[in-house]
Amino acid sequence: MSKAFYDQSFRLGILGGGQLGRMFIQEAVNVNLSVHILDPDPNAPCKEIASSFTNGSLKDYDAVLAFGKDKDLVTIEIEHVNVDALEELEKRGVKVYPQPSALRIIQDKGLQKEFYAENNIPTPDFHLIASKADINQYRSEFPFMQKMRVGGYDGKGVTPLRNDQELNAAFDAPSVLEKFVDLDKELSVIVARTPSGKMTTFPVVELAFNPEANLVDFLFSPANISETIETRAREIAESVAEKLEIVGLLAVELFLDKSGEVLVNEIAPRPHNSGHQTIEGNYTSQFAQHMRSILDLPLGSTDITMPSIMVNVLGEKGFQGDVVAEGLEKCLSLPGVYIHLYGKKVTKPFRKMGHVTVTNPDLETAKSLAMQVKDTLKIKSK
Ligand code: ADP
């Protein structure tokens, strides 16, 4: 029988030591679970709170293998890691969740799209191209979103191609050419799945984006959608998790188009920016649920305890360097306002430096408090 997580010698390793790992550790310490971290940044947000911290590359075969080989279970907080090393660890008997097979698909937006198509999961229509020259044959089908198959994140590696002029901005790289969706709303559902296939979904949340930074500005929980759309979104998310046979969390980013159709945009096999509000707004947080699912423990209730709004705290424009947080005291004086700073030493414009969750029985009141927070809390530099 494998070792229980409450055995003092149980070792859990996470590839990546950013804010997601940091919030995971904050849950893990509540059940005496020790967490070991590998991260390329010597000052990563987990550095000071992990049981041990190893400085090394997540993409290097030897570094990942050396880190994982004395662990009982290895998980990730970022999907861009060396999958060959994780496969080798699996062969040697280390549990790896999410499984390397799922990571291979998710790392490549082209393989993700083919996976949706093969499994009848609704997603915007697409073509796969090898280089910019391939776009020519599809010009009659404009508008598209071009997405680089690998190497993009937070809106980087994504560009609209609506007409011939915009072709100048096209990437000359293997990409997905995805039909432009007439968006009503952007939604997200987080699923948790255990090794034996038990699943829960968190209620659907709604995202509003900052067009300049291409990052989430406000997240609303619950989403303002009909019961039919809520059910549909949760069913689609569960079917993706089931078909991938993934263990752990799966964040499913969705589009609701103007005709009421729900489509999968992309997925992430880990805790996600669209689940931070669960720490204060739901019975079980996404981090606790990830821990429960990878350890094969009973999953917690995902129900909302209080409506909430999450605001990302981004580095102010025009500031770069050692962090100075402005307006903390004023925000702490507001009711139901929970501040999370990620312990990053250095700020730069639009870097995710923290988030704030505002809970209130009335979502409109939460909205006006969230606006106050946004106008007050500023991350600048010395
Ligand atoms: P990333 O992986 O960098 O987050 P996404 O694929 O999620 O990139 O795209 C970033 C944003 O671009 C989305 O949140 C959405 O606002 C917009 N977008 C992406 N694909 C489409 C599409 N097919 N139609 C319309 N808007 C899109």
Short mmCIF file of C-alpha atoms and ligand atoms in Angstrom, two decimals:
data_model
loop_
_atom_site.label_atom_id
_atom_site.label_comp_id
_atom_site.label_asym_id
_atom_site.label_seq_id
_atom_site.Cartn_x
_atom_site.Cartn_y
_atom_site.Cartn_z
CA MET A 1 0.00 0.00 0.00
CA SER A 2 1.27 3.45 -0.77
CA LYS A 3 2.11 5.87 1.98
CA ALA A 4 -0.65 8.03 3.49
CA PHE A 5 -0.31 11.79 3.08
CA TYR A 6 -0.38 12.26 6.87
CA ASP A 7 2.67 10.04 7.26
CA GLN A 8 5.43 12.45 8.28
CA SER A 9 7.75 11.10 5.62
CA PHE A 10 5.26 11.79 2.76
CA ARG A 11 6.81 14.17 0.25
CA LEU A 12 4.77 16.20 -2.22
CA GLY A 13 6.66 18.11 -4.92
CA ILE A 14 5.36 20.96 -7.07
CA LEU A 15 6.95 22.03 -10.34
CA GLY A 16 6.69 25.81 -10.09
CA GLY A 17 6.75 28.05 -7.04
CA GLY A 18 4.69 31.09 -8.04
CA GLN A 19 1.45 32.38 -6.57
CA LEU A 20 -0.49 29.20 -7.34
CA GLY A 21 2.02 27.09 -5.42
CA ARG A 22 2.02 29.64 -2.63
CA MET A 23 -1.77 29.47 -2.17
CA PHE A 24 -1.60 25.66 -2.40
CA ILE A 25 0.94 25.59 0.45
CA GLN A 26 -1.34 27.84 2.51
CA GLU A 27 -3.98 25.06 2.32
CA ALA A 28 -1.53 22.16 2.69
CA VAL A 29 -0.13 23.36 6.03
CA ASN A 30 -3.64 23.04 7.52
CA VAL A 31 -3.37 19.26 7.21
CA ASN A 32 0.36 19.05 8.07
CA LEU A 33 1.28 18.23 4.48
CA SER A 34 4.81 19.31 3.59
CA VAL A 35 5.38 20.74 0.14
CA HIS A 36 8.66 20.85 -1.76
CA ILE A 37 9.15 23.31 -4.63
CA LEU A 38 11.22 23.49 -7.82
CA ASP A 39 11.40 26.89 -9.54
CA PRO A 40 13.88 28.68 -11.84
CA ASP A 41 13.53 32.00 -9.96
CA PRO A 42 15.67 32.03 -6.78
CA ASN A 43 13.18 34.54 -5.27
CA ALA A 44 9.97 32.72 -6.30
CA PRO A 45 6.83 33.44 -4.18
CA CYS A 46 7.04 29.96 -2.53
CA LYS A 47 10.68 30.33 -1.51
CA GLU A 48 10.11 31.32 2.10
CA ILE A 49 7.11 29.11 2.89
CA ALA A 50 8.03 25.77 1.25
CA SER A 51 9.42 22.82 3.28
CA SER A 52 12.30 22.85 0.82
CA PHE A 53 13.08 24.97 -2.20
CA THR A 54 15.17 23.82 -5.16
CA ASN A 55 16.34 26.37 -7.68
CA GLY A 56 16.28 24.84 -11.15
CA SER A 57 14.70 24.79 -14.59
CA LEU A 58 11.27 23.20 -15.06
CA LYS A 59 12.12 22.47 -18.68
CA ASP A 60 15.36 20.61 -18.00
CA TYR A 61 15.08 16.79 -18.01
CA ASP A 62 17.80 16.23 -15.41
CA ALA A 63 16.58 18.98 -13.07
CA VAL A 64 12.98 17.68 -13.06
CA LEU A 65 14.08 14.04 -12.65
CA ALA A 66 16.46 14.87 -9.79
CA PHE A 67 13.76 16.91 -8.05
CA GLY A 68 11.02 14.31 -8.46
CA LYS A 69 12.80 11.06 -7.73
CA ASP A 70 12.57 11.23 -3.92
CA LYS A 71 8.95 12.45 -3.92
CA ASP A 72 5.82 10.33 -3.36
CA LEU A 73 3.68 12.60 -5.53
CA VAL A 74 4.55 15.32 -8.03
CA THR A 75 2.13 17.98 -9.26
CA ILE A 76 2.50 21.22 -11.22
CA GLU A 77 1.46 24.84 -11.05
CA ILE A 78 2.46 25.58 -14.64
CA GLU A 79 2.06 23.24 -17.64
CA HIS A 80 5.26 24.22 -19.45
CA VAL A 81 7.50 21.60 -17.87
CA ASN A 82 9.64 18.72 -19.07
CA VAL A 83 7.13 15.94 -19.77
CA ASP A 84 9.77 13.29 -20.65
CA ALA A 85 11.16 13.57 -17.12
CA LEU A 86 7.66 13.25 -15.65
CA GLU A 87 7.09 10.09 -17.72
CA GLU A 88 10.32 8.64 -16.38
CA LEU A 89 9.24 9.47 -12.82
CA GLU A 90 5.91 7.72 -13.43
CA LYS A 91 7.81 4.62 -14.66
CA ARG A 92 9.84 4.67 -11.47
CA GLY A 93 6.68 4.61 -9.36
CA VAL A 94 6.28 8.28 -8.45
CA LYS A 95 2.67 9.42 -8.78
CA VAL A 96 2.41 12.30 -11.23
CA TYR A 97 -0.87 14.26 -11.32
CA PRO A 98 -1.90 15.69 -13.74
CA GLN A 99 -0.58 12.81 -15.85
CA PRO A 100 2.18 13.50 -18.42
CA SER A 101 -0.13 12.23 -21.21
CA ALA A 102 -2.62 15.04 -20.50
CA LEU A 103 0.16 17.61 -20.21
CA ARG A 104 1.46 16.71 -23.68
CA ILE A 105 -1.90 17.58 -25.22
CA ILE A 106 -2.39 20.75 -23.19
CA GLN A 107 1.11 22.15 -23.88
CA ASP A 108 0.25 22.48 -27.57
CA LYS A 109 -2.84 24.51 -28.55
CA GLY A 110 -2.96 22.59 -31.86
CA LEU A 111 -3.16 19.21 -30.08
CA GLN A 112 -5.79 20.69 -27.73
CA LYS A 113 -7.98 21.67 -30.70
CA GLU A 114 -7.58 18.24 -32.33
CA PHE A 115 -8.50 16.61 -29.03
CA TYR A 116 -11.73 18.66 -28.84
CA ALA A 117 -12.59 17.82 -32.44
CA GLU A 118 -11.97 14.08 -31.93
CA ASN A 119 -14.06 13.99 -28.77
CA ASN A 120 -17.01 16.08 -29.97
CA ILE A 121 -16.27 18.86 -27.53
CA PRO A 122 -17.69 22.14 -28.88
CA THR A 123 -14.93 24.62 -29.78
CA PRO A 124 -14.58 27.39 -32.41
CA ASP A 125 -13.74 26.02 -35.90
CA PHE A 126 -10.07 26.09 -36.79
CA HIS A 127 -7.25 25.27 -39.22
CA LEU A 128 -3.74 24.27 -38.20
CA ILE A 129 -0.95 26.06 -40.06
CA ALA A 130 2.82 25.58 -40.13
CA SER A 131 3.83 29.14 -41.01
CA LYS A 132 2.51 32.58 -41.99
CA ALA A 133 2.46 31.66 -45.70
CA ASP A 134 -0.26 29.08 -45.00
CA ILE A 135 -2.71 31.85 -44.02
CA ASN A 136 -3.13 32.91 -47.67
CA GLN A 137 -5.35 29.95 -48.58
CA TYR A 138 -7.84 30.87 -45.81
CA ARG A 139 -8.13 34.62 -46.50
CA SER A 140 -11.70 34.25 -47.71
CA GLU A 141 -12.63 32.99 -44.23
CA PHE A 142 -11.52 36.06 -42.20
CA PRO A 143 -11.89 36.97 -39.30
CA PHE A 144 -9.60 34.66 -37.31
CA MET A 145 -7.70 34.68 -34.05
CA GLN A 146 -4.21 33.36 -34.70
CA LYS A 147 -2.74 31.48 -31.73
CA MET A 148 0.79 30.16 -31.59
CA ARG A 149 0.68 26.43 -30.83
CA VAL A 150 3.37 26.72 -28.16
CA GLY A 151 4.98 29.52 -26.19
CA GLY A 152 1.99 31.86 -25.73
CA TYR A 153 0.41 32.85 -22.40
CA ASP A 154 -1.78 35.64 -20.95
CA GLY A 155 -2.72 36.91 -24.41
CA LYS A 156 0.87 36.84 -25.74
CA GLY A 157 1.09 34.67 -28.84
CA VAL A 158 -2.51 35.56 -29.76
CA THR A 159 -3.37 38.10 -32.47
CA PRO A 160 -6.58 38.99 -34.38
CA LEU A 161 -6.54 38.59 -38.18
CA ARG A 162 -9.66 40.35 -39.41
CA ASN A 163 -8.42 41.62 -42.78
CA ASP A 164 -5.40 41.77 -45.09
CA GLN A 165 -3.87 44.74 -43.22
CA GLU A 166 -3.72 42.76 -39.98
CA LEU A 167 -1.70 40.06 -41.74
CA ASN A 168 1.35 42.25 -41.05
CA ALA A 169 1.04 41.33 -37.39
CA ALA A 170 0.65 37.59 -38.07
CA PHE A 171 3.10 35.19 -36.38
CA ASP A 172 5.37 33.17 -38.63
CA ALA A 173 5.11 30.07 -36.48
CA PRO A 174 3.07 26.85 -36.21
CA SER A 175 -0.34 28.13 -35.14
CA VAL A 176 -4.05 27.58 -34.76
CA LEU A 177 -6.20 29.80 -37.00
CA GLU A 178 -9.40 29.98 -35.01
CA LYS A 179 -12.67 31.46 -36.26
CA PHE A 180 -13.50 34.70 -34.47
CA VAL A 181 -16.35 34.21 -32.01
CA ASP A 182 -19.07 36.82 -31.59
CA LEU A 183 -18.66 36.91 -27.81
CA ASP A 184 -21.44 37.49 -25.35
CA LYS A 185 -19.44 36.50 -22.25
CA GLU A 186 -16.27 34.70 -21.23
CA LEU A 187 -16.88 32.03 -18.61
CA SER A 188 -14.79 29.55 -16.68
CA VAL A 189 -15.50 26.27 -14.89
CA ILE A 190 -13.04 24.44 -12.66
CA VAL A 191 -13.44 20.66 -12.44
CA ALA A 192 -11.75 18.37 -9.96
CA ARG A 193 -11.30 14.67 -10.76
CA THR A 194 -9.89 11.94 -8.49
CA PRO A 195 -7.90 8.85 -9.59
CA SER A 196 -11.09 6.77 -9.36
CA GLY A 197 -12.98 9.23 -11.59
CA LYS A 198 -15.08 11.10 -9.03
CA MET A 199 -15.74 14.65 -10.19
CA THR A 200 -17.03 17.98 -8.90
CA THR A 201 -17.34 21.31 -10.69
CA PHE A 202 -17.26 24.77 -9.15
CA PRO A 203 -20.14 27.06 -10.12
CA VAL A 204 -19.54 28.98 -13.37
CA VAL A 205 -17.74 32.33 -13.08
CA GLU A 206 -17.75 35.24 -15.51
CA LEU A 207 -14.65 37.15 -16.58
CA ALA A 208 -14.20 40.72 -17.74
CA PHE A 209 -10.88 41.43 -19.45
CA ASN A 210 -8.60 44.46 -19.43
CA PRO A 211 -8.11 45.01 -23.18
CA GLU A 212 -4.72 46.69 -22.72
CA ALA A 213 -3.13 44.01 -20.54
CA ASN A 214 -5.19 41.06 -21.89
CA LEU A 215 -5.57 39.91 -18.29
CA VAL A 216 -8.69 39.40 -16.23
CA ASP A 217 -9.84 42.69 -14.71
CA PHE A 218 -12.84 41.47 -12.73
CA LEU A 219 -14.19 38.02 -12.05
CA PHE A 220 -17.81 37.56 -10.93
CA SER A 221 -18.98 34.58 -8.92
CA PRO A 222 -21.65 33.45 -9.68
CA ALA A 223 -21.84 34.28 -13.39
CA ASN A 224 -24.94 36.16 -14.52
CA ILE A 225 -26.25 33.40 -16.83
CA SER A 226 -29.34 31.21 -17.14
CA GLU A 227 -29.60 27.83 -15.44
CA THR A 228 -29.48 26.19 -18.88
CA ILE A 229 -26.14 27.81 -19.71
CA GLU A 230 -24.81 27.03 -16.21
CA THR A 231 -25.67 23.34 -16.63
CA ARG A 232 -24.32 23.20 -20.18
CA ALA A 233 -21.00 24.82 -19.18
CA ARG A 234 -20.52 22.43 -16.25
CA GLU A 235 -21.39 19.40 -18.41
CA ILE A 236 -18.91 20.41 -21.10
CA ALA A 237 -16.18 20.96 -18.49
CA GLU A 238 -16.84 17.54 -16.95
CA SER A 239 -16.76 15.82 -20.31
CA VAL A 240 -13.34 17.36 -21.10
CA ALA A 241 -11.96 16.15 -17.74
CA GLU A 242 -13.46 12.70 -18.23
CA LYS A 243 -12.14 12.26 -21.76
CA LEU A 244 -8.67 13.43 -20.74
CA GLU A 245 -8.94 11.11 -17.69
CA ILE A 246 -7.15 13.85 -15.84
CA VAL A 247 -6.45 13.69 -12.11
CA GLY A 248 -6.41 17.00 -10.24
CA LEU A 249 -7.97 20.28 -11.25
CA LEU A 250 -8.85 21.24 -14.78
CA ALA A 251 -9.79 24.87 -15.50
CA VAL A 252 -11.95 25.09 -18.61
CA GLU A 253 -12.13 28.55 -20.20
CA LEU A 254 -15.31 28.96 -22.21
CA PHE A 255 -16.91 31.36 -24.66
CA LEU A 256 -20.64 32.05 -24.61
CA ASP A 257 -21.46 33.38 -28.08
CA LYS A 258 -24.33 35.69 -29.00
CA SER A 259 -26.44 32.76 -30.19
CA GLY A 260 -26.21 31.12 -26.73
CA GLU A 261 -23.71 28.44 -27.68
CA VAL A 262 -21.02 27.41 -25.18
CA LEU A 263 -17.58 26.69 -26.71
CA VAL A 264 -14.28 25.61 -25.16
CA ASN A 265 -11.52 28.19 -25.59
CA GLU A 266 -8.67 26.48 -23.76
CA ILE A 267 -7.88 24.42 -20.68
CA ALA A 268 -5.33 24.47 -17.87
CA PRO A 269 -4.59 21.37 -15.75
CA ARG A 270 -4.11 23.11 -12.39
CA PRO A 271 -5.47 25.79 -10.05
CA HIS A 272 -6.33 28.85 -12.10
CA ASN A 273 -6.70 32.62 -11.89
CA SER A 274 -10.46 32.14 -12.36
CA GLY A 275 -10.73 30.21 -9.08
CA HIS A 276 -9.01 32.50 -6.57
CA GLN A 277 -12.34 33.76 -5.20
CA THR A 278 -13.13 30.24 -3.95
CA ILE A 279 -10.76 30.84 -1.00
CA GLU A 280 -13.31 33.13 0.65
CA GLY A 281 -16.43 32.65 -1.49
CA ASN A 282 -16.97 28.84 -1.52
CA TYR A 283 -17.03 26.03 1.05
CA THR A 284 -13.89 24.51 -0.44
CA SER A 285 -11.15 26.50 -2.18
CA GLN A 286 -9.75 25.40 -5.53
CA PHE A 287 -6.39 24.78 -3.85
CA ALA A 288 -7.92 22.51 -1.19
CA GLN A 289 -9.85 20.71 -3.93
CA HIS A 290 -6.69 20.18 -5.99
CA MET A 291 -4.99 18.72 -2.92
CA ARG A 292 -7.98 16.46 -2.20
CA SER A 293 -8.18 15.20 -5.77
CA ILE A 294 -4.49 14.36 -6.27
CA LEU A 295 -4.37 12.66 -2.84
CA ASP A 296 -7.54 10.67 -3.66
CA LEU A 297 -9.42 12.13 -0.67
CA PRO A 298 -13.14 12.95 -0.49
CA LEU A 299 -13.84 16.05 -2.63
CA GLY A 300 -15.31 19.06 -0.81
CA SER A 301 -18.52 20.96 -1.48
CA THR A 302 -17.98 23.54 -4.23
CA ASP A 303 -21.09 25.56 -3.32
CA ILE A 304 -20.86 29.31 -3.03
CA THR A 305 -21.07 30.61 0.55
CA MET A 306 -21.12 34.26 -0.51
CA PRO A 307 -21.17 36.03 -3.89
CA SER A 308 -17.73 37.41 -4.69
CA ILE A 309 -15.69 39.48 -7.08
CA MET A 310 -11.99 38.97 -7.71
CA VAL A 311 -9.72 41.74 -8.92
CA ASN A 312 -6.20 41.04 -10.14
CA VAL A 313 -3.62 43.41 -8.70
CA LEU A 314 -1.26 44.20 -11.58
CA GLY A 315 1.99 46.17 -11.54
CA GLU A 316 1.22 49.85 -12.32
CA LYS A 317 2.20 51.17 -15.71
CA GLY A 318 5.42 53.20 -15.62
CA PHE A 319 6.92 51.44 -12.59
CA GLN A 320 9.61 48.77 -12.58
CA GLY A 321 11.74 47.53 -9.66
CA ASP A 322 11.48 46.87 -5.91
CA VAL A 323 7.84 46.75 -4.80
CA VAL A 324 5.99 49.48 -2.92
CA ALA A 325 2.30 48.73 -2.19
CA GLU A 326 0.10 51.83 -1.93
CA GLY A 327 -3.36 52.00 -0.35
CA LEU A 328 -3.20 48.77 1.67
CA GLU A 329 -4.56 50.31 4.87
CA LYS A 330 -7.53 51.92 3.17
CA CYS A 331 -8.43 48.58 1.49
CA LEU A 332 -8.14 46.75 4.81
CA SER A 333 -10.74 49.13 6.28
CA LEU A 334 -13.38 47.99 3.74
CA PRO A 335 -15.80 45.20 4.74
CA GLY A 336 -15.42 41.78 3.12
CA VAL A 337 -12.21 42.75 1.32
CA TYR A 338 -9.47 40.11 1.33
CA ILE A 339 -6.01 41.06 0.12
CA HIS A 340 -3.57 38.50 -1.29
CA LEU A 341 -0.10 39.74 -2.19
CA TYR A 342 2.12 37.15 -3.84
CA GLY A 343 5.48 38.13 -2.32
CA LYS A 344 7.06 39.02 -5.66
CA LYS A 345 10.15 41.15 -5.03
CA VAL A 346 10.07 43.06 -8.31
CA THR A 347 7.18 44.73 -10.14
CA LYS A 348 6.78 45.55 -13.81
CA PRO A 349 3.82 46.92 -15.80
CA PHE A 350 0.89 44.45 -15.76
CA ARG A 351 2.78 41.74 -13.83
CA LYS A 352 0.35 39.78 -11.60
CA MET A 353 1.42 40.95 -8.14
CA GLY A 354 -1.61 39.84 -6.16
CA HIS A 355 -5.38 39.70 -6.12
CA VAL A 356 -8.22 40.95 -3.96
CA THR A 357 -11.48 39.14 -3.32
CA VAL A 358 -14.54 41.10 -2.25
CA THR A 359 -17.43 39.12 -0.76
CA ASN A 360 -20.87 40.55 -0.15
CA PRO A 361 -24.42 39.13 -0.09
CA ASP A 362 -25.22 41.69 -2.79
CA LEU A 363 -23.09 41.49 -5.95
CA GLU A 364 -23.79 45.18 -6.80
CA THR A 365 -22.35 46.29 -3.43
CA ALA A 366 -19.38 43.98 -4.02
CA LYS A 367 -18.91 45.67 -7.40
CA SER A 368 -18.68 49.17 -5.95
CA LEU A 369 -16.24 47.94 -3.26
CA ALA A 370 -14.15 46.21 -5.96
CA MET A 371 -14.02 49.48 -7.95
CA GLN A 372 -12.78 51.27 -4.81
CA VAL A 373 -10.09 48.62 -4.34
CA LYS A 374 -9.01 48.98 -7.95
CA ASP A 375 -8.67 52.75 -7.58
CA THR A 376 -6.86 52.52 -4.24
CA LEU A 377 -4.45 49.59 -4.23
CA LYS A 378 -1.46 50.33 -6.48
CA ILE A 379 1.76 48.40 -6.89
CA LYS A 380 4.57 50.80 -7.69
CA SER A 381 8.34 50.77 -7.26
CA LYS A 382 10.79 52.70 -5.08
P1 ADP B 1 -4.11 32.93 -23.65
O1 ADP B 1 -3.74 31.49 -23.72
O2 ADP B 1 -2.94 33.81 -23.87
O3 ADP B 1 -4.92 33.29 -22.43
P2 ADP B 1 -6.54 32.87 -25.24
O4 ADP B 1 -6.60 31.85 -26.29
O5 ADP B 1 -7.32 32.59 -24.00
O6 ADP B 1 -5.03 33.21 -24.92
O7 ADP B 1 -7.03 34.26 -25.84
C1 ADP B 1 -6.94 35.48 -25.10
C2 ADP B 1 -8.22 36.27 -25.28
O8 ADP B 1 -8.45 36.57 -26.65
C3 ADP B 1 -9.48 35.52 -24.84
O9 ADP B 1 -9.70 35.61 -23.47
C4 ADP B 1 -10.55 36.23 -25.67
O10 ADP B 1 -10.90 37.48 -25.07
C5 ADP B 1 -9.85 36.52 -26.98
N1 ADP B 1 -10.10 35.41 -27.93
C6 ADP B 1 -9.39 34.25 -28.04
N2 ADP B 1 -9.88 33.47 -29.01
C7 ADP B 1 -10.93 34.13 -29.56
C8 ADP B 1 -11.86 33.83 -30.62
N3 ADP B 1 -11.80 32.71 -31.33
N4 ADP B 1 -12.82 34.76 -30.89
C9 ADP B 1 -12.89 35.91 -30.18
N5 ADP B 1 -12.05 36.24 -29.18
C10 ADP B 1 -11.08 35.38 -28.85
#
